[in-house]
């Protein structure tokens, strides 16, 4: 098998070769594609890889243009070479079908600049939310009514947020918000209070007036960490603490347990 020229994701050719037509390699945490793989992805403009990408990476997401994202699975081959499996997501597929909010897939390609720009005077807050009393809505009125409530929650969340905020449906009755630009950590609580207030107002669904609450956990970058999924985990932990305290309230993450 002929050697195949590798091409860096930034399309800069380098003098490195591997004997796998669909192989890739990692050198100094930079991912390289050979020419045949690049031809298969013709027309895609790759950005830099997610932070933390290394030889142990098994999968990651790449935004290849404003309307398309590729989920890449990495299968190891001998001698530190790899084989790629691609799954494409269109812009529409990165939206939650029911609510129209960003989907969980989209969180994997959130621009890292949101967190990289965080500083002591310009914080980024992660809000993890779980509805209180939603199970009873589904049990008593059915899933169609429950879906209408979830749509209403999504609409109210979007009305509560700024244009710079990102709002996701995490799954079920869980939602996630990434909100940049807070001067003080305590200011994130003002947004949490606004969300609690607007979601506490009754919903009209299926001919019924229904009420739910929301428990919110807040983690803040950079105080609570600088990696997105670590912050999501910490916000999730704080949310469970809020729920255990009776719900319909918010709590900040605390590493003191």
XYZ file of N, CA and C in Angstrom:
771
model
N 0.843 -1.204 0.000
C 0.000 0.000 0.000
C 0.876 1.251 0.000
N 0.547 2.188 -0.884
C 1.354 3.406 -0.985
C 1.196 4.275 0.248
N 2.280 4.988 0.557
C 2.163 5.969 1.628
C 1.177 7.048 1.221
N 0.489 7.611 2.207
C -0.523 8.633 1.939
C -0.158 9.896 2.694
N -0.205 10.997 2.002
C 0.163 12.259 2.628
C -0.864 12.674 3.658
N -0.398 13.101 4.824
C -1.291 13.594 5.866
C -1.590 15.074 5.644
N -2.786 15.471 6.021
C -3.171 16.874 5.928
C -3.688 17.319 7.288
N -3.150 18.381 7.812
C -3.612 18.912 9.086
C -5.029 19.463 8.926
N -5.779 19.469 10.025
C -7.165 19.916 9.945
C -7.287 21.350 9.466
N -6.249 22.111 9.650
C -6.269 23.479 9.149
C -5.891 23.529 7.669
N -5.775 22.349 7.048
C -5.444 22.190 5.628
C -3.987 22.532 5.314
N -3.160 22.630 6.328
C -1.742 22.884 6.110
C -1.036 21.546 5.919
N -0.428 21.324 4.743
C 0.231 20.059 4.444
C 1.510 19.938 5.262
N 1.761 18.748 5.792
C 2.976 18.498 6.548
C 3.672 17.272 5.972
N 4.939 17.148 6.207
C 5.727 16.047 5.647
C 5.686 14.839 6.578
N 4.508 14.241 6.736
C 4.343 13.039 7.543
C 3.553 12.031 6.723
N 3.829 10.724 6.891
C 3.158 9.698 6.100
C 2.729 8.534 6.978
N 1.598 7.920 6.648
C 1.151 6.691 7.300
C 0.598 5.759 6.228
N 0.609 4.430 6.442
C 0.193 3.477 5.411
C -1.282 3.133 5.435
N -2.133 3.979 6.014
C -3.559 3.686 6.091
C -4.345 4.726 5.299
N -5.087 4.292 4.245
C -5.831 5.274 3.444
C -6.830 6.083 4.259
N -7.399 5.494 5.317
C -8.332 6.234 6.157
C -7.770 6.406 7.560
N -6.460 6.405 7.664
C -5.845 6.537 8.978
C -5.683 7.983 9.387
N -5.558 8.203 10.682
C -5.243 9.522 11.213
C -4.229 9.328 12.328
N -3.577 10.357 12.736
C -2.626 10.239 13.825
C -2.621 11.462 14.698
N -2.147 11.278 15.936
C -2.013 12.399 16.868
C -0.536 12.688 17.084
N -0.171 13.932 16.903
C 1.181 14.362 17.240
C 1.058 15.688 17.974
N 1.567 15.707 19.194
C 1.491 16.909 20.032
C 0.057 17.408 20.147
N -0.875 16.438 20.339
C -2.297 16.735 20.533
C -2.953 17.410 19.333
N -2.351 17.276 18.150
C -2.968 17.769 16.926
C -3.385 16.565 16.096
N -4.627 16.580 15.619
C -5.150 15.472 14.824
C -4.828 15.699 13.350
N -4.362 14.653 12.679
C -4.015 14.742 11.264
C -4.871 13.773 10.461
N -5.305 14.203 9.270
C -6.044 13.361 8.331
C -5.159 13.066 7.130
N -5.272 11.830 6.582
C -4.564 11.588 5.335
C -5.382 12.125 4.166
N -4.783 12.110 2.969
C -5.387 12.784 1.827
C -6.721 12.165 1.422
N -6.819 10.822 1.469
C -8.063 10.189 1.040
C -9.204 10.561 1.967
N -8.946 10.601 3.264
C -9.981 11.013 4.203
C -10.398 12.448 3.922
N -9.419 13.296 3.654
C -9.732 14.690 3.360
C -10.595 14.797 2.097
N -10.318 13.948 1.100
C -11.122 13.968 -0.120
C -12.572 13.572 0.160
N -12.767 12.581 1.050
C -14.120 12.147 1.422
C -14.876 13.308 2.055
N -14.164 14.138 2.813
C -14.778 15.266 3.492
C -14.624 16.543 2.679
N -14.501 16.395 1.376
C -14.285 17.542 0.492
C -15.334 18.626 0.730
N -14.878 19.854 0.844
C -15.783 20.972 1.051
C -15.964 21.345 2.507
N -15.470 20.514 3.418
C -15.591 20.826 4.840
C -14.411 21.695 5.275
N -14.685 22.671 6.084
C -13.637 23.513 6.636
C -13.536 23.222 8.124
N -12.576 22.435 8.518
C -12.459 22.040 9.919
C -11.852 23.163 10.748
N -12.382 23.301 11.952
C -11.788 24.224 12.921
C -10.820 23.442 13.786
N -10.251 24.095 14.763
C -9.334 23.389 15.657
C -10.101 22.378 16.497
N -9.408 21.384 16.992
C -10.037 20.325 17.769
C -10.439 20.808 19.147
N -11.392 20.107 19.771
C -11.766 20.462 21.142
C -10.566 20.359 22.077
N -10.546 21.207 23.074
C -9.476 21.132 24.059
C -9.474 19.766 24.719
N -8.281 19.242 25.014
C -8.188 17.955 25.694
C -8.140 16.775 24.747
N -8.259 17.013 23.427
C -8.170 15.909 22.482
C -6.781 15.300 22.559
N -6.717 13.987 22.655
C -5.442 13.294 22.780
C -5.561 11.922 22.155
N -4.486 11.130 22.264
C -4.484 9.796 21.685
C -5.562 8.915 22.290
N -6.014 9.215 23.491
C -7.027 8.395 24.165
C -8.445 8.780 23.749
N -8.579 9.833 22.957
C -9.907 10.280 22.554
C -10.615 9.208 21.744
N -11.851 8.887 22.114
C -12.637 7.876 21.408
C -13.664 8.496 20.468
N -14.097 9.714 20.767
C -15.068 10.380 19.912
C -15.079 11.871 20.230
N -15.514 12.655 19.266
C -15.645 14.086 19.477
C -16.527 14.653 18.372
N -16.958 15.911 18.553
C -17.787 16.601 17.576
C -16.979 17.708 16.928
N -17.189 17.913 15.630
C -16.558 19.018 14.926
C -17.619 19.776 14.135
N -17.659 21.081 14.286
C -18.541 21.899 13.454
C -17.783 22.186 12.170
N -18.282 21.683 11.043
C -17.555 21.812 9.786
C -18.032 23.000 8.965
N -19.232 23.471 9.219
C -19.720 24.718 8.643
C -20.945 25.120 9.461
N -21.511 26.303 9.241
C -22.609 26.747 10.106
C -23.814 25.821 10.119
N -23.978 24.997 9.076
C -25.171 24.162 8.989
C -24.915 22.680 9.234
N -23.667 22.298 9.455
C -23.396 20.870 9.559
C -22.339 20.594 10.630
N -22.560 19.543 11.382
C -21.626 19.083 12.405
C -21.368 17.599 12.180
N -20.142 17.166 12.427
C -19.787 15.764 12.250
C -19.391 15.175 13.601
N -20.022 14.038 13.942
C -19.623 13.270 15.115
C -18.603 12.247 14.646
N -17.405 12.273 15.216
C -16.304 11.425 14.778
C -16.010 10.379 15.851
N -16.090 9.110 15.466
C -15.672 8.018 16.346
C -14.300 7.546 15.904
N -13.418 7.307 16.859
C -12.038 6.934 16.582
C -11.819 5.475 16.957
N -11.397 4.667 15.976
C -11.091 3.254 16.209
C -9.583 3.080 16.104
N -8.956 2.562 17.150
C -7.498 2.448 17.182
C -6.995 1.382 16.210
N -5.856 1.675 15.581
C -5.130 0.737 14.742
C -3.707 0.634 15.276
N -2.914 -0.321 14.805
C -1.534 -0.446 15.314
C -0.693 0.794 15.043
N 0.361 0.920 15.804
C 1.373 1.965 15.618
C 0.800 3.379 15.713
N -0.102 3.573 16.648
C -0.658 4.890 16.925
C -1.386 5.499 15.733
N -1.968 4.643 14.882
C -2.798 5.116 13.791
C -4.245 4.770 14.098
N -5.149 5.427 13.390
C -6.558 5.301 13.731
C -7.423 5.237 12.478
N -8.657 4.810 12.680
C -9.662 4.747 11.624
C -10.847 5.588 12.076
N -11.456 6.326 11.145
C -12.529 7.251 11.489
C -13.884 6.738 11.023
N -14.908 6.930 11.851
C -16.297 6.695 11.466
C -17.036 8.015 11.657
N -17.722 8.465 10.614
C -18.361 9.777 10.645
C -19.881 9.658 10.701
N -20.511 10.515 11.485
C -21.967 10.641 11.503
C -22.299 12.126 11.439
N -23.049 12.523 10.427
C -23.344 13.929 10.214
C -24.619 14.356 10.934
N -24.612 15.577 11.433
C -25.801 16.199 12.011
C -26.060 17.496 11.274
N -27.276 17.689 10.793
C -27.619 18.955 10.177
C -27.956 19.966 11.265
N -28.098 21.206 10.861
C -28.430 22.269 11.803
C -29.743 21.962 12.521
N -30.704 21.397 11.766
C -32.007 21.088 12.351
C -31.901 19.982 13.391
N -31.014 18.999 13.150
C -30.883 17.873 14.075
C -30.215 18.269 15.381
N -29.604 19.449 15.425
C -28.996 19.935 16.654
C -30.000 20.704 17.506
N -31.268 20.696 17.068
C -32.357 21.285 17.837
C -33.221 20.176 18.416
N -33.717 20.392 19.627
C -34.646 19.440 20.226
C -35.959 19.477 19.447
N -36.431 18.325 19.026
C -37.595 18.252 18.148
C -38.853 18.794 18.811
N -39.028 18.537 20.112
C -40.255 18.946 20.793
C -40.279 20.439 21.089
N -39.213 20.953 21.684
C -39.221 22.322 22.196
C -38.579 23.349 21.265
N -37.760 22.880 20.320
C -37.039 23.813 19.466
C -35.790 24.397 20.094
N -35.510 24.033 21.359
C -34.284 24.495 22.010
C -33.082 23.750 21.440
N -31.891 24.217 21.766
C -30.693 23.482 21.387
C -30.744 22.094 22.023
N -30.246 21.093 21.299
C -30.263 19.728 21.820
C -28.983 19.436 22.591
N -28.987 18.296 23.241
C -27.819 17.874 24.007
C -26.604 17.693 23.089
N -26.836 17.279 21.830
C -25.735 17.143 20.881
C -24.994 18.465 20.712
N -25.743 19.551 20.694
C -25.153 20.856 20.429
C -24.181 21.267 21.529
N -24.399 20.781 22.740
C -23.519 21.151 23.848
C -22.085 20.705 23.581
N -21.933 19.609 22.813
C -20.595 19.095 22.521
C -19.802 20.000 21.590
N -20.500 20.934 20.914
C -19.781 21.808 19.984
C -19.901 23.270 20.365
N -20.319 23.521 21.607
C -20.378 24.906 22.064
C -18.990 25.527 21.925
N -18.963 26.719 21.361
C -17.684 27.376 21.166
C -16.962 27.522 22.508
N -15.744 26.962 22.612
C -15.001 27.071 23.874
C -14.696 28.505 24.268
N -14.847 29.441 23.306
C -14.572 30.844 23.622
C -15.453 31.345 24.758
N -16.639 30.760 24.920
C -17.538 31.193 25.992
C -16.885 31.044 27.348
N -16.132 29.949 27.530
C -15.460 29.728 28.803
C -14.067 30.337 28.808
N -13.412 30.352 27.660
C -12.058 30.897 27.600
C -12.041 32.386 27.936
N -13.138 33.068 27.674
C -13.213 34.498 27.949
C -13.570 34.798 29.398
N -13.869 33.752 30.169
C -14.256 33.962 31.562
C -13.073 34.474 32.371
N -13.369 35.371 33.290
C -12.348 35.923 34.177
C -13.028 36.325 35.486
N -12.259 36.863 36.401
C -12.830 37.271 37.689
C -13.888 38.353 37.511
N -13.753 39.151 36.456
C -14.702 40.242 36.249
C -15.708 39.941 35.137
N -15.614 38.776 34.534
C -16.505 38.411 33.429
C -16.788 36.914 33.516
N -17.735 36.556 34.374
C -17.979 35.154 34.693
C -19.020 34.536 33.753
N -18.970 33.207 33.643
C -19.954 32.445 32.876
C -20.663 31.503 33.839
N -21.989 31.562 33.873
C -22.772 30.720 34.781
C -23.435 29.589 34.009
N -23.416 28.396 34.602
C -24.106 27.228 34.073
C -25.291 26.944 34.995
N -26.494 26.937 34.435
C -27.713 26.654 35.194
C -28.241 25.278 34.775
N -28.343 24.357 35.741
C -28.948 23.049 35.457
C -30.308 23.024 36.149
N -31.371 22.746 35.366
C -32.736 22.880 35.885
C -33.527 21.584 35.725
N -34.306 21.279 36.734
C -35.219 20.131 36.690
C -36.576 20.594 37.211
N -37.644 20.297 36.450
C -38.973 20.749 36.857
C -39.453 19.988 38.088
N -40.140 20.691 38.976
C -40.762 20.072 40.160
C -42.230 19.813 39.848
N -42.682 18.592 40.125
C -44.092 18.265 39.928
C -44.454 17.883 38.509
N -43.462 17.734 37.632
C -43.794 17.401 36.250
C -44.269 15.953 36.105
N -43.736 15.050 36.908
C -44.167 13.646 36.839
C -45.662 13.535 37.115
N -46.147 14.324 38.069
C -47.570 14.297 38.401
C -48.418 14.800 37.235
N -47.887 15.776 36.485
C -48.608 16.262 35.302
C -48.770 15.129 34.290
N -47.679 14.420 34.015
C -47.745 13.298 33.075
C -48.668 12.200 33.577
N -48.549 11.867 34.871
C -49.349 10.766 35.435
C -50.841 11.096 35.436
N -51.179 12.336 35.739
C -52.589 12.703 35.911
C -53.274 13.158 34.621
N -52.497 13.720 33.687
C -53.127 14.315 32.501
C -52.626 13.733 31.187
N -51.583 12.901 31.238
C -51.079 12.259 30.026
C -49.892 12.984 29.416
N -49.191 12.260 28.543
C -47.945 12.784 27.981
C -48.162 13.908 26.982
N -49.292 13.927 26.300
C -49.541 15.033 25.366
C -49.640 16.354 26.105
N -50.340 16.342 27.233
C -50.421 17.546 28.060
C -49.038 17.882 28.613
N -48.309 16.844 29.044
C -46.950 17.061 29.532
C -46.058 17.698 28.483
N -46.196 17.245 27.229
C -45.401 17.837 26.140
C -45.752 19.307 25.939
N -47.045 19.646 26.069
C -47.444 21.048 25.937
C -46.817 21.908 27.036
N -46.729 21.347 28.228
C -46.088 22.070 29.330
C -44.603 22.284 29.025
N -43.931 21.258 28.512
C -42.509 21.391 28.176
C -42.293 22.461 27.106
N -43.190 22.522 26.129
C -43.095 23.579 25.112
C -43.270 24.952 25.748
N -44.210 25.049 26.678
C -44.422 26.317 27.365
C -43.232 26.717 28.211
N -42.616 25.742 28.865
C -41.411 26.010 29.663
C -40.308 26.566 28.762
N -40.112 25.937 27.602
C -39.074 26.383 26.672
C -39.316 27.822 26.234
N -40.552 28.149 25.903
C -40.882 29.505 25.465
C -40.619 30.524 26.570
N -40.977 30.176 27.789
C -40.758 31.105 28.904
C -39.270 31.259 29.214
N -38.520 30.169 29.103
C -37.080 30.270 29.323
C -36.456 31.234 28.328
N -36.820 31.096 27.069
C -36.254 31.979 26.043
C -36.619 33.437 26.299
N -37.813 33.679 26.822
C -38.212 35.058 27.151
C -37.424 35.601 28.334
N -36.943 34.714 29.190
C -36.209 35.136 30.385
C -34.752 35.454 30.095
N -34.232 34.962 28.968
C -32.800 35.009 28.712
C -32.431 36.133 27.758
N -31.130 36.423 27.719
C -30.592 37.420 26.796
C -30.180 36.743 25.493
N -29.882 37.537 24.484
C -29.462 36.980 23.198
C -28.136 36.243 23.288
N -27.332 36.583 24.288
C -26.015 35.943 24.436
C -26.085 34.616 25.178
N -27.230 34.302 25.777
C -27.378 33.066 26.536
C -27.719 31.897 25.606
N -27.301 30.698 25.996
C -27.642 29.481 25.260
C -28.556 28.622 26.121
N -29.636 28.113 25.528
C -30.617 27.333 26.276
C -30.785 25.965 25.623
N -30.631 24.897 26.414
C -30.686 23.529 25.927
C -31.795 22.752 26.636
N -32.410 21.824 25.919
C -33.186 20.790 26.596
C -32.243 19.614 26.805
N -31.965 19.313 28.065
C -31.005 18.264 28.392
C -31.623 16.889 28.176
N -32.928 16.781 28.458
C -33.636 15.512 28.308
C -34.775 15.455 29.307
N -35.899 14.817 28.926
C -37.027 14.743 29.845
C -37.484 16.134 30.236
N -37.509 16.394 31.542
C -37.908 17.721 32.027
C -36.706 18.470 32.609
N -35.528 18.194 32.057
C -34.299 18.868 32.478
C -33.836 19.838 31.394
N -33.370 21.006 31.836
C -32.927 22.051 30.917
C -31.585 22.607 31.394
N -30.855 23.185 30.466
C -29.535 23.737 30.773
C -29.405 25.101 30.130
N -28.835 26.051 30.863
C -28.579 27.394 30.319
C -27.127 27.748 30.570
N -26.470 28.271 29.546
C -25.121 28.817 29.678
C -25.229 30.323 29.485
N -24.848 31.076 30.506
C -25.069 32.520 30.504
C -23.759 33.256 30.827
N -23.181 33.968 29.866
C -21.909 34.674 30.098
C -22.115 36.109 30.564
N -21.027 36.715 31.059
C -21.011 38.146 31.296
C -21.415 38.615 32.678
N -21.380 37.736 33.699
C -21.705 38.155 35.055
C -20.476 38.763 35.732
N -20.667 39.905 36.380
C -19.563 40.544 37.088
C -19.302 39.837 38.409
N -20.368 39.513 39.130
C -20.255 38.816 40.407
C -21.050 37.518 40.355
N -20.560 36.514 41.055
C -21.234 35.216 41.092
C -22.668 35.344 41.588
N -22.871 36.217 42.541
C -24.199 36.368 43.139
C -25.222 36.890 42.124
N -24.745 37.563 41.070
C -25.656 38.105 40.065
C -26.355 36.995 39.281
N -25.740 35.809 39.220
C -26.396 34.687 38.543
C -27.696 34.324 39.248
N -27.747 34.585 40.545
C -28.959 34.300 41.299
C -30.138 35.148 40.859
N -29.868 36.355 40.342
C -30.958 37.219 39.870
C -31.650 36.583 38.673
N -30.853 35.990 37.770
C -31.445 35.302 36.624
C -32.201 34.062 37.086
N -31.638 33.338 38.052
C -32.324 32.144 38.569
C -33.675 32.518 39.176
N -33.734 33.619 39.910
C -34.999 34.053 40.498
C -36.020 34.406 39.422
N -35.551 35.059 38.352
C -36.457 35.418 37.262
C -37.026 34.161 36.605
N -36.170 33.147 36.417
C -36.627 31.890 35.813
C -37.651 31.209 36.717
N -37.361 31.148 38.008
C -38.287 30.508 38.958
C -39.630 31.223 38.946
N -39.589 32.546 38.918
C -40.839 33.325 38.944
C -41.685 33.070 37.698
N -41.062 33.100 36.529
C -41.833 32.970 35.296
C -42.332 31.545 35.088
N -41.580 30.549 35.593
C -42.031 29.166 35.453
C -43.059 28.787 36.515
N -43.172 29.579 37.568
C -44.152 29.291 38.621
C -45.561 29.726 38.235
N -45.670 30.558 37.206
C -46.998 30.979 36.766
C -47.701 29.812 36.084
N -49.025 29.649 36.281
C -49.750 28.485 35.744
C -49.651 28.374 34.219
N -49.665 27.138 33.729
C -49.672 26.847 32.304
C -51.071 26.407 31.892
N -51.496 26.795 30.696
C -52.733 26.283 30.108
C -52.358 25.193 29.116
N -52.796 23.968 29.370
C -52.446 22.842 28.504
C -53.580 21.828 28.518
N -54.056 21.451 27.339
C -55.108 20.444 27.247
C -56.379 20.820 27.969
N -56.683 22.110 28.026
C -57.883 22.555 28.721
C -57.734 22.614 30.220
N -56.525 22.458 30.721
C -56.277 22.481 32.169
C -55.337 23.632 32.516
N -55.461 24.119 33.743
C -54.485 25.056 34.290
C -53.578 24.272 35.216
N -52.295 24.254 34.880
C -51.344 23.405 35.597
C -50.182 24.235 36.119
N -49.650 23.800 37.241
C -48.503 24.486 37.838
C -47.360 23.515 38.062
N -46.157 23.973 37.771
C -44.944 23.224 38.092
C -43.964 24.197 38.737
N -42.964 23.654 39.378
C -41.880 24.470 39.915
C -40.593 24.081 39.210
N -39.481 24.663 39.637
C -38.196 24.318 39.044
C -37.106 24.422 40.104
N -36.253 23.403 40.128
C -35.066 23.416 40.984
C -33.862 23.721 40.112
N -33.036 24.682 40.539
C -31.921 25.142 39.717
C -30.612 25.014 40.488
N -29.623 24.425 39.832
C -28.258 24.393 40.361
C -27.371 25.281 39.514
N -26.476 26.027 40.164
C -25.631 26.988 39.454
C -24.159 26.687 39.731
N -23.380 26.580 38.649
C -21.918 26.516 38.752
C -21.362 27.661 37.922
N -20.271 28.258 38.392
C -19.749 29.472 37.771
C -18.293 29.289 37.366
N -17.996 29.681 36.142
C -16.623 29.700 35.633
C -16.080 31.133 35.768
N -14.879 31.335 36.353
C -13.863 30.319 36.613
C -13.828 29.771 38.047
N -14.633 30.290 38.971
C -14.512 29.866 40.372
C -14.681 28.358 40.557
N -15.670 27.780 39.888
C -15.984 26.364 40.094
C -15.311 25.434 39.094
N -14.546 25.985 38.181
C -13.868 25.168 37.183
C -13.831 25.865 35.840
N -13.087 25.274 34.906
C -12.927 25.881 33.591
C -13.273 24.930 32.456
N -13.688 23.689 32.797
C -14.088 22.732 31.775
C -15.606 22.615 31.758
N -16.187 22.686 30.575
C -17.633 22.771 30.445
C -18.363 21.618 31.111
N -17.969 20.386 30.809
C -18.728 19.250 31.324
C -18.515 19.053 32.821
N -17.391 19.503 33.342
C -17.188 19.498 34.790
C -18.139 20.501 35.445
N -18.319 21.647 34.828
C -19.245 22.655 35.346
C -20.690 22.172 35.269
N -21.037 21.472 34.179
C -22.387 20.910 34.061
C -22.632 19.913 35.187
N -21.644 19.072 35.450
C -21.781 18.077 36.529
C -21.978 18.766 37.885
N -21.247 19.828 38.120
C -21.355 20.536 39.397
C -22.692 21.264 39.513
N -23.160 21.840 38.419
C -24.477 22.488 38.440
C -25.570 21.461 38.682
N -25.424 20.286 38.097
C -26.375 19.188 38.307
C -26.406 18.787 39.780
N -25.229 18.708 40.400
C -25.146 18.366 41.816
C -25.842 19.410 42.686
N -25.645 20.678 42.356
C -26.298 21.752 43.112
C -27.813 21.720 42.915
N -28.251 21.330 41.726
C -29.685 21.225 41.468
C -30.323 20.168 42.364
N -29.664 19.027 42.523
C -30.203 17.981 43.386
C -30.279 18.448 44.832
N -29.316 19.263 45.237
C -29.348 19.820 46.592
C -30.563 20.732 46.753
N -30.842 21.550 45.722
C -32.017 22.428 45.762
C -33.299 21.605 45.846
N -33.363 20.508 45.121
C -34.552 19.650 45.130
C -34.734 19.009 46.507
N -33.618 18.589 47.116
C -33.697 17.978 48.446
C -34.131 18.987 49.508
N -33.882 20.272 49.254
C -34.284 21.320 50.195
C -35.749 21.726 50.018
N -36.452 21.054 49.126
C -37.872 21.336 48.940
C -38.254 21.782 47.548
N -37.258 22.127 46.707
C -37.527 22.487 45.328
C -38.015 23.906 45.140
N -38.210 24.269 43.878
C -38.626 25.615 43.487
C -37.705 26.680 44.090
N -36.409 26.401 43.989
C -35.394 27.303 44.512
C -34.096 27.038 43.743
N -33.090 27.894 43.982
C -31.797 27.676 43.344
C -30.721 27.563 44.409
N -29.642 26.870 44.057
C -28.487 26.753 44.936
C -27.226 26.819 44.098
N -26.187 27.442 44.666
C -24.878 27.455 44.021
C -24.132 26.182 44.361
N -23.245 25.759 43.444
C -22.401 24.610 43.727
C -21.427 24.961 44.848
N -21.208 24.021 45.749
C -20.230 24.192 46.814
C -19.410 22.929 46.931
N -18.080 23.071 46.863
C -17.216 21.897 46.981
C -17.080 21.447 48.428
N -17.775 22.134 49.322
C -17.759 21.723 50.736
C -18.825 20.661 51.012
N -19.570 20.269 49.923
C -20.590 19.215 50.065
C -21.864 19.742 50.634
